[in-house]
Amino acid sequence: MSQEELTQEMLSYFHNWDPTLMKIVQKKKSIHNWPLFEVEPLEKWASDSGKFILIGDAAHAMVPYLSMGVTMAVEDAATLCKALSYVTNKRDLKPALKLVEKLRVARTKKVQAASLANGRVLHLCDGPEQEARDAAMRPSVDGALLEQSPYGMSDRATQDWCYGHDVERDVEEAWAKLGRSQRIHASGLPEAKLC
């Protein structure tokens, strides 16, 4: 699509908006159209060799409708760091990376799906469904935090699930199930247990 076509498309979207906005769009020399793509979740992040693992968008690119892409990348990194803190020798590396993969794939799949679903809800065509959505979301737009809502981030349960996840606890519990519960301090010595 040419710059002229993009400009005309933008103007058609905002034709009923404030005239000032229309002037800004008309004066813009270039407009970028950033397509969003749905990417199938990967089942495998860790290499068979146990020498590397994908994290962040490389492992689970997602659309932005839940604003959780960076959060997932940070959780991936924290999970990886915590798992690596248990590695005491070369043969522990592969199980550590497989553990990270196991812990993270399930959660990121759910977040990817929730983000896609939220995108569909946010982009409903005008009509009865859109009006019902708007009415249900009105309290959260006015600043209320609902206990439950069928629409995305406007309820406490969804926010707690998104932002209250403890990846370090996940690793501790999973590593202990592997029969490897000793954590290694950055010095290379076992971490001291406090009484």
Tab-separated table of C-alpha atoms in Angstrom:
chain	number	residue	atom	x	y	z
A	1	MET	CA	0.000	0.000	0.000
A	2	SER	CA	1.418	3.427	-0.943
A	3	GLN	CA	1.795	6.316	1.511
A	4	GLU	CA	-1.082	8.110	-0.208
A	5	GLU	CA	-3.324	5.044	0.172
A	6	LEU	CA	-2.339	4.653	3.833
A	7	THR	CA	-3.070	8.325	4.480
A	8	GLN	CA	-6.486	8.044	2.821
A	9	GLU	CA	-7.264	4.912	4.828
A	10	MET	CA	-6.305	6.676	8.089
A	11	LEU	CA	-8.434	9.679	7.166
A	12	SER	CA	-11.403	7.393	6.473
A	13	TYR	CA	-11.058	5.855	9.957
A	14	PHE	CA	-11.012	9.227	11.686
A	15	HIS	CA	-13.301	11.278	9.435
A	16	ASN	CA	-15.813	11.933	12.262
A	17	TRP	CA	-13.155	12.824	14.826
A	18	ASP	CA	-11.885	16.213	15.916
A	19	PRO	CA	-10.713	18.342	12.941
A	20	THR	CA	-7.357	18.868	14.670
A	21	LEU	CA	-6.666	15.144	14.461
A	22	MET	CA	-7.545	15.175	10.773
A	23	LYS	CA	-5.024	17.981	10.178
A	24	ILE	CA	-2.315	16.034	12.021
A	25	VAL	CA	-2.935	12.932	9.905
A	26	GLN	CA	-2.938	15.001	6.691
A	27	LYS	CA	0.390	16.663	7.581
A	28	LYS	CA	2.097	13.384	8.425
A	29	LYS	CA	4.728	12.596	5.776
A	30	SER	CA	4.728	8.864	6.372
A	31	ILE	CA	2.384	6.435	8.057
A	32	HIS	CA	3.446	2.945	9.055
A	33	ASN	CA	1.051	0.053	8.912
A	34	TRP	CA	2.192	-2.520	11.464
A	35	PRO	CA	0.436	-5.802	10.766
A	36	LEU	CA	-0.170	-8.155	13.666
A	37	PHE	CA	0.133	-11.872	13.103
A	38	GLU	CA	-1.109	-14.808	15.101
A	39	VAL	CA	1.790	-17.182	15.702
A	40	GLU	CA	1.154	-20.797	16.658
A	41	PRO	CA	2.598	-21.613	20.086
A	42	LEU	CA	5.834	-23.593	20.042
A	43	GLU	CA	5.831	-26.859	21.958
A	44	LYS	CA	9.605	-27.051	22.161
A	45	TRP	CA	11.892	-24.252	23.347
A	46	ALA	CA	14.944	-26.147	24.636
A	47	SER	CA	17.424	-27.781	22.289
A	48	ASP	CA	17.919	-31.534	22.394
A	49	SER	CA	21.554	-30.876	23.270
A	50	GLY	CA	20.523	-28.936	26.369
A	51	LYS	CA	22.807	-26.060	25.378
A	52	PHE	CA	20.293	-23.349	24.520
A	53	ILE	CA	16.681	-22.337	24.964
A	54	LEU	CA	14.393	-19.826	23.276
A	55	ILE	CA	12.700	-17.226	25.477
A	56	GLY	CA	10.657	-14.070	24.938
A	57	ASP	CA	9.161	-13.339	21.518
A	58	ALA	CA	11.460	-15.943	19.930
A	59	ALA	CA	9.528	-18.586	21.869
A	60	HIS	CA	6.048	-17.064	22.069
A	61	ALA	CA	5.350	-13.982	19.975
A	62	MET	CA	1.883	-12.676	20.737
A	63	VAL	CA	-0.535	-9.948	19.754
A	64	PRO	CA	-0.622	-6.941	22.117
A	65	TYR	CA	-4.231	-7.113	23.330
A	66	LEU	CA	-3.417	-8.237	26.857
A	67	SER	CA	-0.210	-6.166	27.148
A	68	MET	CA	1.613	-9.249	28.425
A	69	GLY	CA	4.374	-9.829	25.848
A	70	VAL	CA	7.139	-8.142	27.832
A	71	THR	CA	5.779	-9.582	31.069
A	72	MET	CA	6.101	-13.076	29.599
A	73	ALA	CA	9.680	-12.355	28.494
A	74	VAL	CA	10.600	-11.140	31.992
A	75	GLU	CA	8.949	-14.209	33.521
A	76	ASP	CA	10.908	-16.400	31.075
A	77	ALA	CA	14.178	-14.747	32.091
A	78	ALA	CA	13.392	-15.007	35.809
A	79	THR	CA	12.434	-18.671	35.405
A	80	LEU	CA	15.642	-19.378	33.507
A	81	CYS	CA	17.789	-17.553	36.079
A	82	LYS	CA	16.158	-19.402	38.954
A	83	ALA	CA	16.550	-22.773	37.226
A	84	LEU	CA	20.201	-22.052	36.400
A	85	SER	CA	20.829	-21.220	40.053
A	86	TYR	CA	20.278	-24.928	40.777
A	87	VAL	CA	22.764	-26.154	38.181
A	88	THR	CA	25.853	-27.575	39.896
A	89	ASN	CA	27.407	-29.450	36.996
A	90	LYS	CA	27.162	-29.842	33.243
A	91	ARG	CA	24.652	-32.691	33.373
A	92	ASP	CA	22.189	-30.493	35.354
A	93	LEU	CA	21.940	-27.996	32.491
A	94	LYS	CA	19.714	-30.052	30.181
A	95	PRO	CA	17.159	-30.916	32.913
A	96	ALA	CA	17.152	-27.251	33.986
A	97	LEU	CA	16.351	-26.050	30.457
A	98	LYS	CA	13.698	-28.737	29.990
A	99	LEU	CA	12.174	-27.666	33.305
A	100	VAL	CA	12.032	-24.029	32.136
A	101	GLU	CA	10.376	-25.200	28.925
A	102	LYS	CA	7.832	-27.308	30.790
A	103	LEU	CA	6.943	-24.499	33.198
A	104	ARG	CA	6.751	-21.722	30.641
A	105	VAL	CA	5.075	-23.328	27.596
A	106	ALA	CA	1.782	-23.950	29.402
A	107	ARG	CA	1.503	-20.430	30.829
A	108	THR	CA	2.556	-18.588	27.686
A	109	LYS	CA	0.074	-20.623	25.596
A	110	LYS	CA	-2.724	-19.461	27.893
A	111	VAL	CA	-1.556	-15.842	27.682
A	112	GLN	CA	-1.297	-16.028	23.877
A	113	ALA	CA	-4.850	-17.390	23.672
A	114	ALA	CA	-6.173	-14.794	26.130
A	115	SER	CA	-4.515	-11.990	24.176
A	116	LEU	CA	-6.098	-13.176	20.913
A	117	ALA	CA	-9.498	-13.474	22.594
A	118	ASN	CA	-9.154	-10.000	24.091
A	119	GLY	CA	-8.296	-8.635	20.634
A	120	ARG	CA	-11.493	-10.102	19.231
A	121	VAL	CA	-13.519	-8.569	22.069
A	122	LEU	CA	-11.871	-5.167	21.645
A	123	HIS	CA	-12.546	-5.158	17.896
A	124	LEU	CA	-16.204	-6.160	17.800
A	125	CYS	CA	-18.184	-4.551	15.008
A	126	ASP	CA	-20.776	-2.006	16.058
A	127	GLY	CA	-23.952	-3.725	17.153
A	128	PRO	CA	-25.544	-5.613	20.041
A	129	GLU	CA	-22.383	-7.535	21.045
A	130	GLN	CA	-20.316	-4.362	21.053
A	131	GLU	CA	-22.973	-2.519	23.068
A	132	ALA	CA	-23.124	-5.347	25.642
A	133	ARG	CA	-19.325	-5.299	25.884
A	134	ASP	CA	-19.268	-1.534	26.369
A	135	ALA	CA	-21.938	-1.704	29.078
A	136	ALA	CA	-20.072	-4.486	30.899
A	137	MET	CA	-16.780	-2.573	30.688
A	138	ARG	CA	-18.222	0.798	31.755
A	139	PRO	CA	-17.511	0.345	35.504
A	140	SER	CA	-13.848	-0.426	34.844
A	141	VAL	CA	-13.555	2.566	32.504
A	142	ASP	CA	-14.888	4.637	35.390
A	143	GLY	CA	-12.134	3.250	37.638
A	144	ALA	CA	-13.845	0.315	39.365
A	145	LEU	CA	-12.005	-2.981	39.727
A	146	LEU	CA	-14.580	-5.711	39.281
A	147	GLU	CA	-14.318	-9.089	40.977
A	148	GLN	CA	-15.329	-10.780	37.714
A	149	SER	CA	-15.925	-9.597	34.181
A	150	PRO	CA	-16.224	-11.482	30.909
A	151	TYR	CA	-14.031	-8.887	29.216
A	152	GLY	CA	-10.278	-9.022	29.580
A	153	MET	CA	-8.298	-7.034	32.075
A	154	SER	CA	-11.181	-5.342	33.860
A	155	ASP	CA	-11.507	-7.856	36.691
A	156	ARG	CA	-9.438	-8.728	39.743
A	157	ALA	CA	-9.162	-12.448	38.925
A	158	THR	CA	-7.638	-11.776	35.497
A	159	GLN	CA	-5.241	-9.153	36.851
A	160	ASP	CA	-4.150	-11.439	39.685
A	161	TRP	CA	-3.574	-14.280	37.209
A	162	CYS	CA	-1.614	-12.025	34.853
A	163	TYR	CA	0.482	-10.093	37.346
A	164	GLY	CA	0.550	-12.236	40.483
A	165	HIS	CA	2.325	-15.288	39.085
A	166	ASP	CA	5.370	-16.451	41.092
A	167	VAL	CA	7.821	-18.054	38.666
A	168	GLU	CA	10.508	-18.536	41.312
A	169	ARG	CA	8.136	-20.620	43.411
A	170	ASP	CA	7.273	-22.652	40.299
A	171	VAL	CA	10.950	-23.494	39.776
A	172	GLU	CA	11.579	-24.277	43.455
A	173	GLU	CA	8.650	-26.695	43.575
A	174	ALA	CA	9.432	-28.330	40.232
A	175	TRP	CA	13.159	-28.666	40.985
A	176	ALA	CA	12.381	-30.251	44.351
A	177	LYS	CA	10.159	-32.802	42.569
A	178	LEU	CA	13.181	-33.725	40.471
A	179	GLY	CA	14.980	-34.562	43.710
A	180	ARG	CA	17.362	-31.644	43.342
A	181	SER	CA	16.575	-29.112	46.031
A	182	GLN	CA	19.965	-27.541	46.771
A	183	ARG	CA	20.323	-24.050	45.363
A	184	ILE	CA	23.751	-22.773	44.366
A	185	HIS	CA	24.867	-19.286	45.393
A	186	ALA	CA	26.632	-17.041	42.864
A	187	SER	CA	29.926	-17.889	44.609
A	188	GLY	CA	29.539	-21.494	43.467
A	189	LEU	CA	29.021	-22.721	47.019
A	190	PRO	CA	25.743	-24.163	48.285
A	191	GLU	CA	23.517	-21.416	49.642
A	192	ALA	CA	23.521	-21.333	53.451
A	193	LYS	CA	20.297	-22.321	55.139
A	194	LEU	CA	19.244	-19.867	57.841
A	195	CYS	CA	17.945	-21.217	61.147
